[in-house]
PDB file of C-alpha atoms in Angstrom:
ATOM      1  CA  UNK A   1     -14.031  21.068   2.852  1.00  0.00           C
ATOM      2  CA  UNK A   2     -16.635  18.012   2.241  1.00  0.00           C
ATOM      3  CA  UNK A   3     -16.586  14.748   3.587  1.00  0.00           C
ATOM      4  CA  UNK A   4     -14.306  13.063   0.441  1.00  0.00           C
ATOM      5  CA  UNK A   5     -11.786  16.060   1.050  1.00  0.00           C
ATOM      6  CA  UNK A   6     -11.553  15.008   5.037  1.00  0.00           C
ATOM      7  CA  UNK A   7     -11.315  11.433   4.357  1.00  0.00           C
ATOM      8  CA  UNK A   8      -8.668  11.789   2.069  1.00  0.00           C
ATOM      9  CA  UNK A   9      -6.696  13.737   4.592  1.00  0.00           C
ATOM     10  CA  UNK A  10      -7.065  11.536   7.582  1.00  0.00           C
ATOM     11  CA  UNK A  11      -5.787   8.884   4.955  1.00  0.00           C
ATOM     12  CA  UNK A  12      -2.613  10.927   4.625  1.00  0.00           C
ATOM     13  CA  UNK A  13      -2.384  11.189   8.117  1.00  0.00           C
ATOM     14  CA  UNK A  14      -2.397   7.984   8.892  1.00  0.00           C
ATOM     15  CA  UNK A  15      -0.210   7.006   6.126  1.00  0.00           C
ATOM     16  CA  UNK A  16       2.460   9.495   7.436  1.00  0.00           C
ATOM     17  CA  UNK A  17       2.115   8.191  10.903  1.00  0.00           C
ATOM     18  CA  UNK A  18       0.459  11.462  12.395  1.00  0.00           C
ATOM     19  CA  UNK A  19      -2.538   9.289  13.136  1.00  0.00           C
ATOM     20  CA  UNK A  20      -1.375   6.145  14.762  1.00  0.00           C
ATOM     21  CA  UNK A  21      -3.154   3.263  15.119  1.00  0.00           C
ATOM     22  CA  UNK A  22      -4.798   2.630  18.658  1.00  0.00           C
ATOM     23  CA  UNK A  23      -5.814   6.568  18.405  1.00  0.00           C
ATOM     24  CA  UNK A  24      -9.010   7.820  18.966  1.00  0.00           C
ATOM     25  CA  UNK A  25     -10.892   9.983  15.986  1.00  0.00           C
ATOM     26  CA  UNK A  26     -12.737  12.344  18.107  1.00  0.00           C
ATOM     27  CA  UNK A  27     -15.176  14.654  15.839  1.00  0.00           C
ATOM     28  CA  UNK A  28     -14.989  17.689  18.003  1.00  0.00           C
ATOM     29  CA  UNK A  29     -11.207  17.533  18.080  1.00  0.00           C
ATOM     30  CA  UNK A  30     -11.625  16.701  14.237  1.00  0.00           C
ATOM     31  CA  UNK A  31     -13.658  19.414  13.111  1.00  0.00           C
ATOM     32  CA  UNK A  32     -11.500  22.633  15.154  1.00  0.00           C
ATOM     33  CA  UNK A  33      -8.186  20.824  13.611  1.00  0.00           C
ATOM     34  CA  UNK A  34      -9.995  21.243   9.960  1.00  0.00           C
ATOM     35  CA  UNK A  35     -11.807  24.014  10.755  1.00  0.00           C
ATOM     36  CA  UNK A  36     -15.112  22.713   9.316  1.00  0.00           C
ATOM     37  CA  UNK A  37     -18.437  21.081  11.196  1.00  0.00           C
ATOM     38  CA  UNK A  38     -19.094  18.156  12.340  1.00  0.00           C
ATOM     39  CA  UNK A  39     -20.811  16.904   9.641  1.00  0.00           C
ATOM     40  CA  UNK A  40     -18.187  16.403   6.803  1.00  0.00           C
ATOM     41  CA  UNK A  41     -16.088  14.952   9.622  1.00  0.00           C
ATOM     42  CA  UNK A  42     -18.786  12.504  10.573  1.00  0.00           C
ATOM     43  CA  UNK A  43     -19.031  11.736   6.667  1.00  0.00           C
ATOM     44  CA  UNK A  44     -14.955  11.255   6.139  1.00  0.00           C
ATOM     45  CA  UNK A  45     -15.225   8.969   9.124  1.00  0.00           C
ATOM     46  CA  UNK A  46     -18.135   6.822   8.042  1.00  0.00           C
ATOM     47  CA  UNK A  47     -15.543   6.462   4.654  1.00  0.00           C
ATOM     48  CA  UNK A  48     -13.195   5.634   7.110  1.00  0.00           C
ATOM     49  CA  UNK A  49     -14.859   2.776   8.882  1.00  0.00           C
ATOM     50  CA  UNK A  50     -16.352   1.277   5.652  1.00  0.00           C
ATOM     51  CA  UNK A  51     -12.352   0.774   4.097  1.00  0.00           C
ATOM     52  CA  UNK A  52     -11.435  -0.746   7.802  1.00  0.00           C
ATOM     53  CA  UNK A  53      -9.554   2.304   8.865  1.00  0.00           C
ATOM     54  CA  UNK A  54     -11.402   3.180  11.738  1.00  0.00           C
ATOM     55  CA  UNK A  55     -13.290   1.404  14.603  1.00  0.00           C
ATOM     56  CA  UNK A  56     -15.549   1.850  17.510  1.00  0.00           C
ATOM     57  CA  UNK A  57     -14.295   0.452  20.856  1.00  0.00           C
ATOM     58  CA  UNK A  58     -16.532   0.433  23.967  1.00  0.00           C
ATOM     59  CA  UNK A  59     -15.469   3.540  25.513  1.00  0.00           C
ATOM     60  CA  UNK A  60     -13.502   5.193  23.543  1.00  0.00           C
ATOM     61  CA  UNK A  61     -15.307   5.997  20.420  1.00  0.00           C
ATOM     62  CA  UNK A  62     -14.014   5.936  16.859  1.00  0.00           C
ATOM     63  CA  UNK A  63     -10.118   4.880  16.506  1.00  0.00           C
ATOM     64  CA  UNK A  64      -7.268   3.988  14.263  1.00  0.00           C
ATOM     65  CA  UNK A  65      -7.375  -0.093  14.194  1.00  0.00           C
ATOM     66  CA  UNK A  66      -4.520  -2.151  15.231  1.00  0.00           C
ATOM     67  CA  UNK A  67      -4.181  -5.035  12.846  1.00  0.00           C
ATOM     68  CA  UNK A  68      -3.237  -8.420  14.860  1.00  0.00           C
ATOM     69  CA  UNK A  69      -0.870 -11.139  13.372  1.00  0.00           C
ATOM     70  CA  UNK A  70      -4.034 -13.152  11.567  1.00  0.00           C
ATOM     71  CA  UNK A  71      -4.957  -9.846   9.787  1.00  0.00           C
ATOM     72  CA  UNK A  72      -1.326  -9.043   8.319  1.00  0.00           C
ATOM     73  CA  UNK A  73      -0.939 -12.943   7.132  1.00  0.00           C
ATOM     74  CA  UNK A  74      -4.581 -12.284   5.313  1.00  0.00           C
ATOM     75  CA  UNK A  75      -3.631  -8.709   4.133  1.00  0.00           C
ATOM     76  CA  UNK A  76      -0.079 -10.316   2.159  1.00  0.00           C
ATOM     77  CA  UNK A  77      -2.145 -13.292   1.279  1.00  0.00           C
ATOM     78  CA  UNK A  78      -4.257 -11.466  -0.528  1.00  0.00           C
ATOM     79  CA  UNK A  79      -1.697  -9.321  -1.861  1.00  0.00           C
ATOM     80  CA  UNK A  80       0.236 -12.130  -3.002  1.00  0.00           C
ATOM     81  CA  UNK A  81      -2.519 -13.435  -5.407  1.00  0.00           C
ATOM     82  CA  UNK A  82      -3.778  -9.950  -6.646  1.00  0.00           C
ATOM     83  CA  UNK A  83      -0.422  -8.328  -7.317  1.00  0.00           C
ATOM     84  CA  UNK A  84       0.562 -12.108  -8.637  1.00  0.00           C
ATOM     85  CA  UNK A  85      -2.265 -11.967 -11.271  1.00  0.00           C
ATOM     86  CA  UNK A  86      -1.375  -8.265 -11.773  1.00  0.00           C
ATOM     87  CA  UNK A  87       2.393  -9.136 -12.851  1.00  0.00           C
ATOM     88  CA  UNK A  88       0.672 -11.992 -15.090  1.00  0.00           C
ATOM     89  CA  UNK A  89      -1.580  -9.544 -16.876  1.00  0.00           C
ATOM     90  CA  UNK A  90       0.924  -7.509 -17.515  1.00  0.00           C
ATOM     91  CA  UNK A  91       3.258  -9.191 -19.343  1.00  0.00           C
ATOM     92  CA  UNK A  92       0.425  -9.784 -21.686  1.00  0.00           C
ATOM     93  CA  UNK A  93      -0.909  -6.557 -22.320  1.00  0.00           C
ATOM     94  CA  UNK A  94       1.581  -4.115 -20.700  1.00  0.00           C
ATOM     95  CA  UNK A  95       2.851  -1.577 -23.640  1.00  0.00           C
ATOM     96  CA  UNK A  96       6.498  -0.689 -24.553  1.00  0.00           C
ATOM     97  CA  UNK A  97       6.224   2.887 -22.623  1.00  0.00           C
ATOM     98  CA  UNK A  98       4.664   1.427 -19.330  1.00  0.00           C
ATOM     99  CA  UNK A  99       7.548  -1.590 -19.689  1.00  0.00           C
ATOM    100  CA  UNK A 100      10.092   1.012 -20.117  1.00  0.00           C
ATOM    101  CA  UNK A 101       8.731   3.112 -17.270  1.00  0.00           C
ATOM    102  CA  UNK A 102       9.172   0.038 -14.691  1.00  0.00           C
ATOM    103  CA  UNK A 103      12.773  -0.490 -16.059  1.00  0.00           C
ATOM    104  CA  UNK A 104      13.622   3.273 -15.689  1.00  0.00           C
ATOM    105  CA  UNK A 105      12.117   2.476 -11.952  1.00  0.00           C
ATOM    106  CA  UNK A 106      14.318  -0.327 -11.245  1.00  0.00           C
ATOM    107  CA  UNK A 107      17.230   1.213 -12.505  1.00  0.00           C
ATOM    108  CA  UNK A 108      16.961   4.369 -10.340  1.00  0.00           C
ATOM    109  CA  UNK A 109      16.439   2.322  -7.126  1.00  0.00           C
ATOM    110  CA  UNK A 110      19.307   0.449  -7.569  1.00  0.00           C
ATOM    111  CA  UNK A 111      21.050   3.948  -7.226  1.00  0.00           C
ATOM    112  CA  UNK A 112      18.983   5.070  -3.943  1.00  0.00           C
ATOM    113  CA  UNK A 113      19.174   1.837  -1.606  1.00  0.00           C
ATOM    114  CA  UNK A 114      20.843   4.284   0.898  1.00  0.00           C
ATOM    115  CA  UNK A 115      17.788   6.354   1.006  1.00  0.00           C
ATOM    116  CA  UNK A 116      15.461   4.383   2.988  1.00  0.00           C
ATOM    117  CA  UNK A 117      12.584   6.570   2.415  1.00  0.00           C
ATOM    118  CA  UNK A 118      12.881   7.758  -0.768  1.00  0.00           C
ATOM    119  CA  UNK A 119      12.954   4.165  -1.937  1.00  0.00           C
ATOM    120  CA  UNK A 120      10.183   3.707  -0.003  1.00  0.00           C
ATOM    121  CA  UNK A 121       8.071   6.069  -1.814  1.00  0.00           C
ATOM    122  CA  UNK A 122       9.714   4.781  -5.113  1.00  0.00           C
ATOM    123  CA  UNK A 123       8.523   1.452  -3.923  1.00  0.00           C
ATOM    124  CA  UNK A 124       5.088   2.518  -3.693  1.00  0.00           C
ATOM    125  CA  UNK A 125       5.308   4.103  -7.535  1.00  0.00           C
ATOM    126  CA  UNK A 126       6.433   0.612  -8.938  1.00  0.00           C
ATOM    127  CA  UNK A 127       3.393  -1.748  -7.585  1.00  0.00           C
ATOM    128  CA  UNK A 128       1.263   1.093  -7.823  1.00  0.00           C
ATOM    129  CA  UNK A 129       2.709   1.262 -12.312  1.00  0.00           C
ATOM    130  CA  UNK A 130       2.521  -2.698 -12.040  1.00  0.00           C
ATOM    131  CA  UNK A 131      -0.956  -2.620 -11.289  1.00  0.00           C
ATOM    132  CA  UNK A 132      -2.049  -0.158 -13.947  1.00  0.00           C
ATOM    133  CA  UNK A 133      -0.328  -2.075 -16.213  1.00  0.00           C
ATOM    134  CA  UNK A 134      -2.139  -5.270 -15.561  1.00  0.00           C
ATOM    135  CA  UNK A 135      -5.085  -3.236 -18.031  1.00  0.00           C
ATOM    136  CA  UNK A 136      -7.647  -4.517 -15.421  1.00  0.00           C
ATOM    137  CA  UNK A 137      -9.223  -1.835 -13.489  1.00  0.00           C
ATOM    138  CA  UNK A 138     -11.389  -4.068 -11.091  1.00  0.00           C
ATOM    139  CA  UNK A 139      -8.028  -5.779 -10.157  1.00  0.00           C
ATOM    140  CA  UNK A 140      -6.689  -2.093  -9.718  1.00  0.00           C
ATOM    141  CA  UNK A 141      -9.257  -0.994  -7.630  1.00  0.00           C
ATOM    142  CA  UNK A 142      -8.841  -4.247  -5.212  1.00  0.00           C
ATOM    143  CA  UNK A 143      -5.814  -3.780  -4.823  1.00  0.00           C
ATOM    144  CA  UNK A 144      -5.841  -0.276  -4.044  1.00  0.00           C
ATOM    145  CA  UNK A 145      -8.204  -1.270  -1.580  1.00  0.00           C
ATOM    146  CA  UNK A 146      -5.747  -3.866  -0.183  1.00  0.00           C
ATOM    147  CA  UNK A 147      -2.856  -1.193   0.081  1.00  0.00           C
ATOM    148  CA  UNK A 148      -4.786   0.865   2.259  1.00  0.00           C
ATOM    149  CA  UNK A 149      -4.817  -1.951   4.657  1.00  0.00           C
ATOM    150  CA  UNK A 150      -1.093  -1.790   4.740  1.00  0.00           C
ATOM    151  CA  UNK A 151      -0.795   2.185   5.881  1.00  0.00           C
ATOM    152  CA  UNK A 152      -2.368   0.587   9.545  1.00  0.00           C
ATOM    153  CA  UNK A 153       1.333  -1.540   9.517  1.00  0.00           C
ATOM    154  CA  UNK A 154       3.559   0.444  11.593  1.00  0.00           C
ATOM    155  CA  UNK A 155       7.131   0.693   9.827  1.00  0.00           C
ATOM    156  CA  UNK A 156       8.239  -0.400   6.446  1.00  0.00           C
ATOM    157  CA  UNK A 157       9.944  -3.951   5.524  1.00  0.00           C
ATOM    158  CA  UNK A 158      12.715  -1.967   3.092  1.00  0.00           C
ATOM    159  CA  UNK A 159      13.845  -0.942   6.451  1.00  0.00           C
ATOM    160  CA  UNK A 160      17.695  -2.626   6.147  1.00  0.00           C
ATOM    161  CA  UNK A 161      19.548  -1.869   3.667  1.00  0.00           C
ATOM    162  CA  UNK A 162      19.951  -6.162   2.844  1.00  0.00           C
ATOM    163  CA  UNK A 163      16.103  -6.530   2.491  1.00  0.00           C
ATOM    164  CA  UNK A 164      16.261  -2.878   0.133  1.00  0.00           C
ATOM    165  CA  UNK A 165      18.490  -4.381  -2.237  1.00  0.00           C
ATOM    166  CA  UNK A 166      17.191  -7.658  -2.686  1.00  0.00           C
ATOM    167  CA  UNK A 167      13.495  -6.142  -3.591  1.00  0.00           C
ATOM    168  CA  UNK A 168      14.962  -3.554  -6.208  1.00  0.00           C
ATOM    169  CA  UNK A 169      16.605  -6.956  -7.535  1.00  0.00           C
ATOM    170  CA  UNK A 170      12.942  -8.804  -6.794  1.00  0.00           C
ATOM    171  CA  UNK A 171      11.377  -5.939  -8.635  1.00  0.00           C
ATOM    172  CA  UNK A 172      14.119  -6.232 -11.539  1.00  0.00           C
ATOM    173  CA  UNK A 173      13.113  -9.533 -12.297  1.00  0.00           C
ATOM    174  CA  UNK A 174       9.267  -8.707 -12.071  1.00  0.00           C
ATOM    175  CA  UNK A 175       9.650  -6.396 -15.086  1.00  0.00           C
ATOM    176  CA  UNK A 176      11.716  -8.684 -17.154  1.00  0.00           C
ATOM    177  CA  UNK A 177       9.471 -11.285 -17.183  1.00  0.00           C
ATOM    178  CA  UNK A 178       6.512  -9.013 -18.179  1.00  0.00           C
ATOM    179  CA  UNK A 179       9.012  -7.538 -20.869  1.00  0.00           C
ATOM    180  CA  UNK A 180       9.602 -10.968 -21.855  1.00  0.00           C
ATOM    181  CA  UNK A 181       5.850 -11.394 -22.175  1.00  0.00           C
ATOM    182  CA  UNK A 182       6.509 -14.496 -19.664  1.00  0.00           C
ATOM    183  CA  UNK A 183       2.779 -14.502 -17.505  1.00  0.00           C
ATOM    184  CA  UNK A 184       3.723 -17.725 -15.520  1.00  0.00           C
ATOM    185  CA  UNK A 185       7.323 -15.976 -14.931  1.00  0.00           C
ATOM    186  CA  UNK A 186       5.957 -12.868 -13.700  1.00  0.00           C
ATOM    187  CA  UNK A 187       3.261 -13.740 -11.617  1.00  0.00           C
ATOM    188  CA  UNK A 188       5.993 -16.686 -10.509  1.00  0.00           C
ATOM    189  CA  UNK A 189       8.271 -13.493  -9.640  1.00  0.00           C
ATOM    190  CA  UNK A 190       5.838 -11.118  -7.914  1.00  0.00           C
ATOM    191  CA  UNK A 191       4.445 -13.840  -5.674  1.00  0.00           C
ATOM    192  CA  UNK A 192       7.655 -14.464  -4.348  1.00  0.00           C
ATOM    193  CA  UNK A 193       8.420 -10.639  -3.667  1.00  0.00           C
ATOM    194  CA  UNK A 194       5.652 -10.236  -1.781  1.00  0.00           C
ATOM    195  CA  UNK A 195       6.259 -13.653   0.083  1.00  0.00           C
ATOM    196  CA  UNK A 196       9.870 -12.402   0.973  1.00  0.00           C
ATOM    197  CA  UNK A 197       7.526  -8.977   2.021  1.00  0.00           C
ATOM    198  CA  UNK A 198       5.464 -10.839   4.185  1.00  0.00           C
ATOM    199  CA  UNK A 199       8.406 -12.712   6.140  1.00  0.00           C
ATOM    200  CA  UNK A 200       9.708  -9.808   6.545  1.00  0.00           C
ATOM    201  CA  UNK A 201       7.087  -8.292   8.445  1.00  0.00           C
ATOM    202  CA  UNK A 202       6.534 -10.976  10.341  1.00  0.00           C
ATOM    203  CA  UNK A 203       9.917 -10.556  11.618  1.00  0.00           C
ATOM    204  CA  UNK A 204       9.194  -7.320  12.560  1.00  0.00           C
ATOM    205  CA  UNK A 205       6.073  -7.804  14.827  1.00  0.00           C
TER     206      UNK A 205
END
């Protein structure tokens, strides 16, 4: 296992809450959980620190960051203007299949707002197919970088069932806009959803 392979699993792990943030990423305790060296868990790590997943802190070493109330109003402002420009984009270059896909999205969630987290992984699928339809992969990529950001958030905000329908219906209206070819309306309709996201959140912390 090299360094890419560990830093993609401590990614899932602290995406699926295993690691938590405030934890400490100890390379001894690392490398006998992997069952490799300590040298392609001090490379994953180093991958780690450079996307802001992973700090030193005077005595304590390398850990999972916390990210304090400034950092979450940057992380969805930042969010709101790339995945904004991304909705724009693609209503002007988006094809008929990847249109069709982000309908057949929106229609299934509207039958799974009881399932908290399968919606939430459904969630992740639709701005994950907005952005790849936006035909911009520099956009893609900083965006991707941005959502990696959010797996340091503890929770989810599709956590009521009230805030779950109203994004399905927030994602409905992303999609016909970029069906409709509408760039102001889309990036219009995107910024809000993620400005209703960020409130959310807020609430939460």
């Amino acid at each position: 296992m090299n360094g890419s392979e560990i830093y993609r699993r401590l990614i899932g792990l602290i995406e699926e809450r295993v690691l938590k943030p405030g934890d400490r990423l100890r390379e001894a305790d690392l490398a006998e959980e992997f069952g490799v060296s300590r040298t392609p868990i001090r490379e994953g790590l180093k991958r780690l620190e450079a996307q802001g997943l992973a700090v030193h802190e005077p005595n304590r070493g390398m850990v999972v960051p916390t990210l304090d109330h400034g950092q979450i109003n940057e992380v969805y402002f930042m969010r709101e203007v790339l995945e904004g420009t991304a909705a724009g984009l693609a209503a002007k270059h988006a094809s008929r299949p990847e249109i069709e896909i982000l309908q057949d999205l929106v229609e299934a969630d509207r039958k799974r707002i009881a399932d908290k987290e399968g919606l939430v992984r459904s969630n992740r699928e639709f701005h994950r197919r907005l952005c790849l339809a936006s035909h911009n992969r520099y956009l893609v990529d900083q965006i991707e970088h941005l959502r990696l950001s959010l797996i340091l958030m503890a929770g989810t905000t599709l956590d009521t069932p009230e805030r779950r329908e109203t994004a399905v219906e927030e994602h409905a209206a992303i999609v016909e806009a970029i069906a409709e070819g509408d760039c102001t309306a889309a990036e219009t309709a995107a910024r809000r959803h993620i400005s209703h996201a960020h409130k959310t959140r807020l609430q939460q912390n």
